Amino acid sequence: MGAHNNIHVPKESWPAFMWYAIEFFIVLGAGLGISLNSMDFFKKMGFDISMTTWAFWGIIGVVFLAYYLIVRPIILRRPILSKI
């Protein structure tokens, strides 16, 4: 049996876009957690179900905006796991 020299070995073993996907789902999970924990506060204030839905998704949106517009570009100035 001979060996083949046409085997493709990728430059990186893990695709770079996967780090962005992992980061997205971590931010989504954090937004969901913060939003779920704060819904009791809005229900105690007397919001009806439609207003709590708006508050739920609004809090998730604020978490996304805060992370992707403030935290990531200003505080985490380097790209995710960049090579030095």
PDB file of N, CA, C and O in Angstrom, residues 1 3 6 8 16 23 27 30 35-36 39:
ATOM      1  N   MET A   1       0.821  -1.179   0.000  1.00  0.00           N
ATOM      2  CA  MET A   1       0.000   0.000   0.000  1.00  0.00           C
ATOM      3  C   MET A   1       0.869   1.249   0.000  1.00  0.00           C
ATOM      4  O   MET A   1       1.755   1.381   0.831  1.00  0.00           O
ATOM      5  N   ALA A   3       1.247   5.557   0.097  1.00  0.00           N
ATOM      6  CA  ALA A   3       0.660   6.724   0.763  1.00  0.00           C
ATOM      7  C   ALA A   3       0.303   7.766  -0.292  1.00  0.00           C
ATOM      8  O   ALA A   3       1.005   7.923  -1.289  1.00  0.00           O
ATOM      9  N   ASN A   6      -2.009  13.728  -1.575  1.00  0.00           N
ATOM     10  CA  ASN A   6      -3.046  14.716  -1.883  1.00  0.00           C
ATOM     11  C   ASN A   6      -4.012  14.921  -0.723  1.00  0.00           C
ATOM     12  O   ASN A   6      -5.155  15.267  -0.920  1.00  0.00           O
ATOM     13  N   HIS A   8      -5.595  16.936   2.264  1.00  0.00           N
ATOM     14  CA  HIS A   8      -5.691  18.352   2.658  1.00  0.00           C
ATOM     15  C   HIS A   8      -5.608  18.474   4.173  1.00  0.00           C
ATOM     16  O   HIS A   8      -6.415  17.908   4.900  1.00  0.00           O
ATOM     17  N   ALA A  16     -12.156  29.875  12.292  1.00  0.00           N
ATOM     18  CA  ALA A  16     -12.171  31.130  13.041  1.00  0.00           C
ATOM     19  C   ALA A  16     -13.595  31.636  13.269  1.00  0.00           C
ATOM     20  O   ALA A  16     -13.868  32.248  14.309  1.00  0.00           O
ATOM     21  N   GLU A  23     -19.106  33.179  20.809  1.00  0.00           N
ATOM     22  CA  GLU A  23     -19.261  34.466  21.499  1.00  0.00           C
ATOM     23  C   GLU A  23     -20.704  34.960  21.406  1.00  0.00           C
ATOM     24  O   GLU A  23     -21.270  35.434  22.401  1.00  0.00           O
ATOM     25  N   VAL A  27     -23.215  35.621  24.621  1.00  0.00           N
ATOM     26  CA  VAL A  27     -23.891  36.906  24.853  1.00  0.00           C
ATOM     27  C   VAL A  27     -25.406  36.708  24.867  1.00  0.00           C
ATOM     28  O   VAL A  27     -26.110  37.298  25.692  1.00  0.00           O
ATOM     29  N   ALA A  30     -26.281  35.178  28.206  1.00  0.00           N
ATOM     30  CA  ALA A  30     -26.206  36.175  29.269  1.00  0.00           C
ATOM     31  C   ALA A  30     -27.408  37.110  29.211  1.00  0.00           C
ATOM     32  O   ALA A  30     -28.000  37.443  30.245  1.00  0.00           O
ATOM     33  N   SER A  35     -32.467  38.861  31.473  1.00  0.00           N
ATOM     34  CA  SER A  35     -33.857  39.194  31.179  1.00  0.00           C
ATOM     35  C   SER A  35     -34.827  38.321  31.981  1.00  0.00           C
ATOM     36  O   SER A  35     -35.820  38.833  32.514  1.00  0.00           O
ATOM     37  N   LEU A  36     -34.547  37.037  32.074  1.00  0.00           N
ATOM     38  CA  LEU A  36     -35.431  36.150  32.841  1.00  0.00           C
ATOM     39  C   LEU A  36     -35.439  36.510  34.323  1.00  0.00           C
ATOM     40  O   LEU A  36     -36.475  36.452  34.978  1.00  0.00           O
ATOM     41  N   MET A  39     -37.653  39.721  35.010  1.00  0.00           N
ATOM     42  CA  MET A  39     -39.080  39.734  34.673  1.00  0.00           C
ATOM     43  C   MET A  39     -39.977  39.792  35.903  1.00  0.00           C
ATOM     44  O   MET A  39     -41.062  40.370  35.853  1.00  0.00           O
TER      45      MET A  39
END
